[in-house]
CSV table of C-alpha atoms in Angstrom, one decimal:
chain,number,residue,atom,x,y,z
A,1,MET,CA,33.0,-5.1,77.8
A,2,GLN,CA,28.8,-4.2,79.1
A,3,LEU,CA,26.3,-5.9,76.3
A,4,THR,CA,22.7,-5.4,76.0
A,5,VAL,CA,20.1,-7.3,73.9
A,6,ASP,CA,17.5,-5.2,72.1
A,7,THR,CA,13.7,-6.2,71.9
A,8,CYS,CA,14.3,-7.6,68.4
A,9,GLY,CA,17.4,-9.7,69.4
A,10,GLU,CA,20.3,-7.5,68.2
A,11,ILE,CA,23.3,-7.0,70.2
A,12,SER,CA,25.2,-3.4,70.6
A,13,TYR,CA,27.0,-2.7,73.5
A,14,ASN,CA,28.9,0.6,75.3
A,15,LYS,CA,29.4,3.3,73.8
A,16,ASP,CA,31.9,4.4,75.9
A,17,MET,CA,33.5,0.6,76.0
A,18,ASP,CA,36.2,0.0,73.2
A,19,ARG,CA,35.4,-1.8,70.6
A,20,THR,CA,37.5,-5.2,69.7
A,21,ILE,CA,38.6,-4.4,65.5
A,22,LEU,CA,40.5,-6.6,63.3
A,23,HIS,CA,41.9,-6.6,59.6
A,24,CYS,CA,42.5,-9.5,58.3
A,25,ASP,CA,45.3,-9.4,55.3
A,26,MET,CA,46.5,-12.7,53.3
A,27,ASP,CA,50.4,-12.8,53.0
A,28,GLY,CA,50.9,-12.7,49.6
A,29,PHE,CA,47.0,-13.9,47.9
A,30,TYR,CA,47.9,-14.2,44.2
A,31,ALA,CA,51.1,-15.9,44.4
A,32,SER,CA,49.7,-17.8,47.6
A,33,VAL,CA,46.8,-19.2,45.6
A,34,GLU,CA,48.8,-19.8,42.8
A,35,LEU,CA,51.6,-21.9,44.9
A,36,LEU,CA,48.6,-24.4,45.7
A,37,LYS,CA,49.1,-26.0,42.4
A,38,TYR,CA,52.9,-25.7,42.2
A,39,PRO,CA,54.0,-27.0,45.7
A,40,GLN,CA,57.7,-27.7,44.6
A,41,LEU,CA,57.8,-23.5,43.8
A,42,LYS,CA,57.4,-22.6,47.4
A,43,ASN,CA,60.6,-21.6,48.8
A,44,HIS,CA,61.4,-20.0,45.8
A,45,PRO,CA,60.8,-16.9,44.4
A,46,VAL,CA,57.7,-16.2,42.7
A,47,ALA,CA,55.7,-13.9,41.0
A,48,VAL,CA,52.3,-13.5,39.4
A,49,CYS,CA,52.1,-11.6,36.5
A,50,GLY,CA,49.8,-10.9,33.0
A,51,ASN,CA,52.1,-12.6,29.4
A,52,PRO,CA,55.0,-10.7,28.9
A,53,GLU,CA,54.5,-11.7,25.1
A,54,ASN,CA,51.2,-10.2,25.0
A,55,ARG,CA,52.6,-7.1,26.6
A,56,HIS,CA,50.9,-7.8,29.8
A,57,GLY,CA,54.3,-8.3,32.2
A,58,ILE,CA,53.2,-6.5,35.1
A,59,ILE,CA,53.8,-7.5,38.4
A,60,LEU,CA,50.5,-8.7,40.3
A,61,ALA,CA,52.1,-10.3,43.0
A,62,LYS,CA,54.8,-12.0,44.9
A,63,ASN,CA,55.6,-14.4,47.4
A,64,ALA,CA,57.6,-13.1,50.6
A,65,GLN,CA,61.3,-15.0,48.8
A,66,ALA,CA,60.8,-12.7,45.8
A,67,LYS,CA,60.2,-9.7,47.9
A,68,LYS,CA,63.6,-10.1,49.9
A,69,TYR,CA,65.4,-8.9,46.4
A,70,GLY,CA,62.8,-6.3,46.5
A,71,ILE,CA,60.4,-6.9,43.6
A,72,LYS,CA,57.7,-4.3,43.7
A,73,THR,CA,54.1,-5.0,42.8
A,74,ALA,CA,53.4,-3.1,39.0
A,75,GLU,CA,56.7,-2.9,38.2
A,76,THR,CA,57.7,-4.9,35.0
A,77,VAL,CA,58.7,-8.5,34.4
A,78,TRP,CA,62.4,-7.4,33.0
A,79,GLN,CA,62.6,-4.8,36.0
A,80,ALA,CA,61.8,-7.9,38.0
A,81,LYS,CA,63.9,-10.1,36.5
A,82,LYS,CA,66.9,-8.1,36.3
A,83,LYS,CA,67.0,-8.0,40.4
A,84,CYS,CA,65.6,-11.7,40.1
A,85,PRO,CA,67.1,-13.5,37.4
A,86,LYS,CA,66.2,-17.0,39.0
A,87,LEU,CA,62.1,-15.4,39.6
A,88,GLN,CA,59.3,-17.7,38.8
A,89,LEU,CA,56.5,-16.5,37.0
A,90,LEU,CA,53.2,-17.5,37.1
A,91,PRO,CA,49.8,-16.3,34.8
A,92,PRO,CA,47.4,-15.1,37.1
A,93,HIS,CA,43.9,-17.1,37.7
A,94,HIS,CA,41.4,-14.1,38.8
A,95,HIS,CA,38.4,-17.4,39.1
A,96,LYS,CA,40.2,-18.6,41.6
A,97,TYR,CA,41.0,-15.6,43.8
A,98,LYS,CA,37.4,-14.7,44.0
A,99,GLU,CA,36.7,-18.5,45.1
A,100,TYR,CA,39.1,-18.2,47.8
A,101,SER,CA,38.3,-14.7,49.3
A,102,LEU,CA,34.6,-16.3,49.2
A,103,LYS,CA,35.8,-18.9,51.2
A,104,ILE,CA,37.9,-16.6,53.4
A,105,ASN,CA,35.2,-14.3,54.3
A,106,GLU,CA,32.5,-17.3,54.9
A,107,ILE,CA,35.2,-18.1,57.9
A,108,TYR,CA,35.4,-15.1,59.0
A,109,GLN,CA,31.7,-14.8,59.8
A,110,ARG,CA,31.4,-18.3,61.6
A,111,PHE,CA,32.9,-15.6,64.6
A,112,THR,CA,30.6,-12.7,63.3
A,113,ASP,CA,29.2,-10.9,61.0
A,114,MET,CA,29.8,-7.8,60.9
A,115,VAL,CA,32.6,-8.2,58.6
A,116,GLU,CA,33.4,-5.7,55.7
A,117,PRO,CA,35.4,-6.3,53.1
A,118,PHE,CA,38.4,-4.2,51.9
A,119,SER,CA,39.9,-5.4,48.6
A,120,ILE,CA,39.3,-9.6,47.2
A,121,ASP,CA,41.5,-10.2,49.9
A,122,GLU,CA,41.5,-8.0,52.8
A,123,SER,CA,38.7,-7.3,55.5
A,124,TRP,CA,37.7,-5.8,58.8
A,125,LEU,CA,36.0,-7.2,61.5
A,126,ASP,CA,34.2,-6.2,64.1
A,127,VAL,CA,34.4,-8.9,66.6
A,128,SER,CA,33.3,-7.3,70.1
A,129,ALA,CA,29.9,-8.9,70.8
A,130,SER,CA,31.8,-12.0,70.2
A,131,LEU,CA,34.8,-12.2,73.0
A,132,LYS,CA,32.7,-13.9,75.8
A,133,LEU,CA,32.2,-16.6,72.6
A,134,PHE,CA,35.7,-16.8,71.3
A,135,GLY,CA,37.9,-15.0,74.1
A,136,THR,CA,40.0,-12.2,73.3
A,137,GLY,CA,40.9,-10.0,70.2
A,138,ARG,CA,44.2,-11.8,69.8
A,139,GLU,CA,42.6,-15.0,70.3
A,140,ILE,CA,40.3,-14.7,67.5
A,141,ALA,CA,42.8,-13.0,65.7
A,142,ASP,CA,45.5,-16.7,66.3
A,143,THR,CA,42.1,-18.7,65.9
A,144,LEU,CA,41.7,-17.1,62.5
A,145,ARG,CA,44.9,-18.0,61.4
A,146,GLU,CA,44.8,-21.2,62.2
A,147,THR,CA,41.9,-22.0,60.6
A,148,ILE,CA,41.6,-20.6,57.7
A,149,LYS,CA,45.9,-22.3,57.0
A,150,LYS,CA,44.4,-25.6,58.1
A,151,GLU,CA,41.4,-25.4,56.0
A,152,LEU,CA,42.9,-23.5,53.3
A,153,GLU,CA,46.4,-23.6,53.7
A,154,LEU,CA,47.0,-20.3,53.4
A,155,THR,CA,47.9,-18.1,55.8
A,156,LEU,CA,46.9,-14.4,56.8
A,157,SER,CA,48.5,-11.1,59.3
A,158,VAL,CA,45.8,-9.8,61.6
A,159,GLY,CA,46.3,-6.4,63.5
A,160,VAL,CA,43.8,-5.9,66.0
A,161,SER,CA,42.8,-2.7,67.9
A,162,PHE,CA,40.2,-0.3,68.8
A,163,ASN,CA,39.5,1.4,65.7
A,164,LYS,CA,39.4,0.1,61.8
A,165,ILE,CA,42.6,2.1,60.3
A,166,PHE,CA,45.1,1.2,64.0
A,167,ALA,CA,44.1,-2.5,62.7
A,168,LYS,CA,44.6,-2.0,59.2
A,169,MET,CA,48.3,-1.0,60.4
A,170,GLY,CA,48.1,-3.9,63.2
A,171,SER,CA,48.0,-5.9,59.9
A,172,ASP,CA,50.9,-4.5,58.1
A,173,TYR,CA,53.4,-4.6,61.1
A,174,HIS,CA,54.2,-8.3,61.6
A,175,LYS,CA,53.8,-10.3,58.3
A,176,PRO,CA,53.4,-13.0,56.8
A,177,ASP,CA,51.4,-14.9,59.7
A,178,GLY,CA,51.6,-12.8,62.2
A,179,THR,CA,49.0,-11.2,64.9
A,180,THR,CA,49.6,-7.6,66.0
A,181,VAL,CA,47.6,-6.1,69.0
A,182,ILE,CA,48.0,-2.0,68.6
A,183,SER,CA,45.7,-0.9,72.3
A,184,ARG,CA,45.8,2.2,73.6
A,185,ASP,CA,48.2,1.6,76.0
A,186,ASN,CA,51.1,0.7,73.0
A,187,TYR,CA,49.7,2.9,69.9
A,188,LYS,CA,52.0,5.6,70.6
A,189,ASP,CA,55.0,3.4,71.0
A,190,ILE,CA,54.8,1.3,67.9
A,191,LEU,CA,52.8,3.5,65.4
A,192,TRP,CA,54.3,7.1,66.6
A,193,PRO,CA,57.8,6.3,66.0
A,194,MET,CA,57.6,5.3,62.3
A,195,ASN,CA,58.1,7.2,58.8
A,196,VAL,CA,54.7,9.2,58.0
A,197,ARG,CA,54.6,8.0,55.1
A,198,SER,CA,53.4,4.3,57.0
A,199,MET,CA,50.5,6.3,57.9
A,200,PHE,CA,47.4,4.9,56.5
A,201,PHE,CA,45.8,7.0,53.4
A,202,VAL,CA,49.9,9.4,53.5
A,203,GLY,CA,50.9,8.8,50.2
A,204,ALA,CA,54.1,10.2,48.2
A,205,ALA,CA,53.1,13.7,47.7
A,206,THR,CA,51.0,14.1,51.1
A,207,ALA,CA,54.2,12.8,53.3
A,208,ASP,CA,56.3,15.6,50.7
A,209,LYS,CA,54.2,18.5,52.1
A,210,LEU,CA,53.9,17.0,55.3
A,211,ASN,CA,58.0,16.7,55.8
A,212,LYS,CA,58.9,20.0,54.5
A,213,THR,CA,56.8,21.3,56.8
A,214,GLY,CA,59.2,19.0,59.2
A,215,ILE,CA,56.7,15.8,59.8
A,216,GLN,CA,58.5,13.1,59.6
A,217,THR,CA,56.9,10.8,61.9
A,218,ILE,CA,53.0,9.7,62.5
A,219,GLY,CA,54.2,11.4,65.8
A,220,ASP,CA,54.4,14.1,64.5
A,221,LEU,CA,51.5,14.3,62.3
A,222,ALA,CA,49.9,13.4,65.5
A,223,ARG,CA,51.4,16.2,67.8
A,224,ALA,CA,51.1,19.1,65.1
A,225,ASP,CA,48.3,22.3,65.2
A,226,ARG,CA,45.3,20.8,63.6
A,227,THR,CA,44.2,24.3,61.9
A,228,LEU,CA,47.7,24.7,60.3
A,229,LEU,CA,47.2,20.7,58.9
A,230,THR,CA,43.6,21.6,57.4
A,231,ALA,CA,45.7,24.5,56.1
A,232,LEU,CA,47.6,22.3,53.8
A,233,LEU,CA,45.8,19.4,53.4
A,234,GLY,CA,42.1,21.0,53.1
A,235,LYS,CA,39.9,18.2,54.3
A,236,GLN,CA,42.6,15.6,54.6
A,237,GLY,CA,44.7,17.1,56.9
A,238,SER,CA,42.0,16.9,60.1
A,239,MET,CA,41.2,13.5,58.7
A,240,LEU,CA,44.8,12.8,59.0
A,241,TYR,CA,45.6,14.0,62.5
A,242,GLU,CA,42.6,12.2,63.8
A,243,TYR,CA,44.0,8.8,62.5
A,244,ALA,CA,47.2,9.7,64.2
A,245,ASN,CA,45.7,10.3,67.7
A,246,GLY,CA,43.4,6.7,67.3
A,247,LEU,CA,40.3,8.9,67.2
A,248,ASP,CA,39.2,6.9,64.2
A,249,SER,CA,35.1,5.7,64.8
A,250,SER,CA,33.9,4.9,61.6
A,251,PRO,CA,32.1,1.6,62.1
A,252,VAL,CA,32.7,-2.3,60.1
A,253,SER,CA,29.7,-3.3,57.9
A,254,ARG,CA,27.6,-5.9,58.1
A,255,TYR,CA,29.3,-8.2,55.3
A,256,SER,CA,24.9,-8.3,54.3
A,257,GLU,CA,25.1,-4.8,53.9
A,258,ARG,CA,28.4,-4.2,51.9
A,259,GLU,CA,28.3,-1.5,49.6
A,260,LYS,CA,26.5,-1.8,46.4
A,261,ILE,CA,29.0,-2.3,43.1
A,262,LYS,CA,29.6,1.2,42.1
A,263,SER,CA,30.5,0.2,38.1
A,264,VAL,CA,31.5,-3.1,36.1
A,265,GLY,CA,34.3,-2.6,33.5
A,266,ASN,CA,37.0,-4.3,31.8
A,267,GLY,CA,40.0,-4.1,30.0
A,268,THR,CA,42.7,-5.5,28.0
A,269,THR,CA,46.1,-4.4,26.4
A,270,PHE,CA,46.6,-6.0,23.1
A,271,ARG,CA,48.9,-8.6,21.3
A,272,ARG,CA,49.4,-5.7,18.5
A,273,ASN,CA,48.2,-2.1,18.7
A,274,LEU,CA,45.2,-1.9,17.3
A,275,GLN,CA,45.3,0.6,14.1
A,276,GLY,CA,41.4,1.7,12.7
A,277,MET,CA,38.2,1.3,13.4
A,278,ASP,CA,38.0,-2.7,12.3
A,279,ASP,CA,40.1,-3.6,15.1
A,280,ILE,CA,38.3,-0.8,17.6
A,281,LYS,CA,35.2,-3.0,16.7
A,282,VAL,CA,36.6,-6.0,17.4
A,283,ALA,CA,38.2,-5.4,20.4
A,284,VAL,CA,35.6,-3.0,21.2
A,285,THR,CA,32.8,-6.2,21.0
A,286,ALA,CA,34.8,-8.6,23.0
A,287,LEU,CA,34.7,-6.4,26.0
A,288,SER,CA,31.3,-5.0,26.2
A,289,ASP,CA,29.8,-8.5,25.8
A,290,THR,CA,32.1,-8.8,29.0
A,291,VAL,CA,31.1,-6.1,30.5
A,292,ALA,CA,27.2,-7.0,30.1
A,293,SER,CA,27.0,-10.0,31.2
A,294,ARG,CA,28.9,-9.2,34.1
A,295,LEU,CA,26.2,-6.7,35.1
A,296,ARG,CA,23.3,-8.7,34.1
A,297,LYS,CA,25.4,-11.5,37.0
A,298,TYR,CA,25.1,-8.9,39.5
A,299,GLN,CA,21.7,-7.7,38.2
A,300,MET,CA,22.3,-4.7,37.8
A,301,LYS,CA,22.6,-1.8,34.6
A,302,GLY,CA,24.6,1.3,34.0
A,303,PHE,CA,23.4,4.5,33.5
A,304,GLY,CA,26.2,5.7,31.5
A,305,VAL,CA,29.3,4.2,29.8
A,306,LYS,CA,33.4,5.3,30.2
A,307,VAL,CA,35.9,4.4,27.3
A,308,ASP,CA,39.5,4.7,28.8
A,309,ILE,CA,42.3,4.5,25.9
A,310,LYS,CA,46.0,4.3,26.2
A,311,ASP,CA,48.9,5.1,23.6
A,312,PRO,CA,52.1,3.4,22.9
A,313,GLU,CA,53.5,6.2,24.8
A,314,PHE,CA,51.6,5.3,28.2
A,315,LYS,CA,49.3,8.5,27.7
A,316,VAL,CA,45.7,8.2,28.9
A,317,ILE,CA,42.4,9.2,28.2
A,318,SER,CA,39.2,8.8,30.0
A,319,ARG,CA,35.5,9.5,28.2
A,320,GLN,CA,32.4,9.2,28.9
A,321,LYS,CA,28.6,9.3,27.9
A,322,GLN,CA,25.0,9.1,29.2
A,323,LEU,CA,22.3,7.1,28.0
A,324,SER,CA,19.3,8.4,27.6
A,325,ALA,CA,18.0,4.6,29.6
A,326,PRO,CA,20.3,2.2,32.1
A,327,THR,CA,21.9,-1.2,30.1
A,328,ASN,CA,23.1,-4.2,30.8
A,329,LEU,CA,23.0,-5.4,26.7
A,330,ALA,CA,26.6,-5.9,25.2
A,331,GLU,CA,24.8,-3.9,21.9
A,332,GLU,CA,24.6,-1.2,23.2
A,333,ILE,CA,27.6,-0.3,25.5
A,334,PHE,CA,29.4,-1.7,22.1
A,335,HIS,CA,27.4,1.1,20.3
A,336,ALA,CA,28.6,3.8,22.8
A,337,SER,CA,31.4,2.8,23.5
A,338,ILE,CA,31.7,3.3,19.5
A,339,GLU,CA,30.4,6.5,19.3
A,340,ILE,CA,33.3,8.1,22.2
A,341,ILE,CA,36.4,6.9,20.8
A,342,ALA,CA,34.5,8.0,17.6
A,343,SER,CA,34.1,11.2,18.8
A,344,SER,CA,37.5,11.4,21.6
A,345,TRP,CA,40.2,9.8,19.0
A,346,ARG,CA,42.2,10.3,16.0
A,347,LEU,CA,41.4,6.6,14.1
A,348,ARG,CA,44.7,6.4,12.6
A,349,ASP,CA,46.5,7.3,15.9
A,350,PRO,CA,47.4,3.3,17.5
A,351,ILE,CA,45.8,2.1,21.0
A,352,ARG,CA,47.5,-0.1,22.8
A,353,MET,CA,45.1,-0.6,25.3
A,354,LEU,CA,41.0,-0.2,25.7
A,355,THR,CA,39.0,-0.3,30.0
A,356,ILE,CA,34.9,-0.4,29.0
A,357,THR,CA,33.5,0.6,31.8
A,358,ALA,CA,29.8,0.7,32.9
A,359,ILE,CA,29.0,3.6,35.2
A,360,ASN,CA,26.2,4.9,37.7
A,361,LEU,CA,24.6,1.9,38.4
A,362,CYS,CA,21.1,1.1,39.7
A,363,ASP,CA,19.3,-2.7,40.6
A,364,GLU,CA,18.2,-3.8,36.6
A,365,ASN,CA,14.7,-4.3,38.3
A,366,GLU,CA,14.5,-0.7,39.5
A,367,SER,CA,11.4,1.4,37.7
A,368,GLU,CA,12.7,2.9,34.0
A,369,GLN,CA,10.3,6.0,33.6
A,370,LEU,CA,9.9,5.6,29.8
A,371,SER,CA,7.7,6.9,27.0
A,372,LEU,CA,4.7,5.7,26.5
A,373,PHE,CA,5.8,6.0,22.6
A,374,ASP,CA,9.0,4.4,23.4
A,375,LEU,CA,9.0,2.3,20.2
A,376,GLU,CA,12.7,1.1,21.0
A,377,GLY,CA,11.0,-0.6,24.2
A,378,HIS,CA,10.0,-4.2,22.4
A,379,ALA,CA,13.3,-4.5,20.2
A,380,ARG,CA,15.5,-3.5,23.7
A,381,GLN,CA,13.5,-6.8,25.6
A,382,GLU,CA,13.9,-9.1,22.7
A,383,GLN,CA,18.0,-8.2,23.1
A,384,GLU,CA,18.3,-8.9,26.5
A,385,LYS,CA,16.2,-12.1,26.4
A,386,ILE,CA,19.0,-12.9,23.1
A,387,GLU,CA,22.1,-12.0,25.7
A,388,ARG,CA,20.1,-13.9,28.7
A,389,THR,CA,20.1,-17.0,26.0
A,390,ILE,CA,23.6,-16.4,25.7
A,391,ASP,CA,24.0,-16.5,29.1
A,392,ASN,CA,22.4,-19.2,30.0
A,393,ILE,CA,24.6,-21.3,26.9
A,394,ARG,CA,28.0,-20.2,28.4
A,395,ALA,CA,27.1,-21.4,31.7
A,396,LYS,CA,25.9,-24.5,30.7
A,397,PHE,CA,28.6,-25.5,27.7
A,398,GLY,CA,31.8,-23.0,28.7
A,399,ASP,CA,32.2,-18.8,27.8
A,400,ASN,CA,33.7,-20.5,24.2
A,401,ALA,CA,30.5,-21.4,23.1
A,402,ILE,CA,29.0,-18.9,21.5
A,403,ASN,CA,30.3,-15.4,20.4
A,404,PHE,CA,30.8,-12.9,17.8
A,405,GLY,CA,31.8,-13.8,14.2
A,406,ARG,CA,34.1,-10.5,14.0
A,407,VAL,CA,35.9,-11.9,16.8
A,408,ILE,CA,36.6,-15.4,16.8
A,409,ASN,CA,40.0,-15.7,14.7
A,410,ASN,CA,41.3,-12.2,16.0
A,411,ASP,CA,45.3,-11.6,16.1
A,412,ILE,CA,44.8,-8.8,18.8
A,413,GLY,CA,44.8,-11.1,21.4
A,414,ILE,CA,41.9,-12.2,22.7
A,415,ASP,CA,41.6,-15.5,23.9
A,416,LEU,CA,38.6,-17.3,22.9
A,417,ASP,CA,39.7,-20.6,25.6
A,418,ASP,CA,39.2,-18.0,28.1
A,419,ASN,CA,36.3,-15.5,26.4
A,420,ARG,CA,35.7,-13.6,29.9
A,421,ILE,CA,38.7,-11.0,29.8
A,422,GLU,CA,40.6,-10.6,33.4
């Protein structure tokens, strides 16, 4: 590959030459992190799930042994236990997953600064400018797998290709703990015979539409008429045609330039259904507190608040409200959320789950065009000082050090031993 260095010291490469893209996908990430504490369960079927007693009984992750029994993410615990009565269940610890995700991406950055996280356990790496230092794409992938296994005792699977989509599909091809190279020479042999449902971004509904037109494999998709695909699926049809033919040219972002957070939310399924405004206020107090503290941690504010409500029959409504000024205050998020619920929900109806989300975010230092006659400005500044003081107390003495009175001794399932609801 021909490399050039510009006057600012930036490394680039000839656009006519293929890039070398890696997609790194941790193997059974949540379950693998939990098993670090329980090595005796390593060869047993294990799943990470919410507490069934608190009605959080959904499978969040499973290890390879559990996968052999057909256990799937998002199915209920009782369904999983029917398939595998000896399934070992472990509770989730989201702060651990975030901690390990940071460590993993720090290892990636030893090889390139072009690291783009796709989720908490997946990242794309563009190592095109690193080949002379660290070897071929396959060699870098194998080194990454060995390094993470040695330093963190976790495994990952890596896809190596000339674009992001094929690299992503390569990481799924040989799991766990494998490296798959998908090149211009072999992508038709590896990918085209696969069911079209295996194509990245092809869901069940899209696959059904494609199947009805005779498109069964990725090769069928690649050879299809692009105009007909666009007529069938709109812009997605043209995009899938390009992906199947290896025409993806989307760049890998630098880790330091990764996309800003678009929303900050928190939700929970309660130990019992919420009944009436008193219950709702307890729940909204705790959720708003968590959302506000996260906004301050990320140095963001929201111009709007969204509330999702799920009833015992699993029906969901979603409503939102725009604010007159951006906020990261629990008090303001609380009042906006209560207004939304009061205007859109019959209070006599039970609530199984609530999610509160701050939306339309901006940097907290972004200029606010407040009226010179705004009498509430000073009060908001004082409230922000109070809530930041609460942040400092919790940081020093623990999340349980200070809380809202109405939340203490609640019976809806908000655990004060871990006040940050995950």
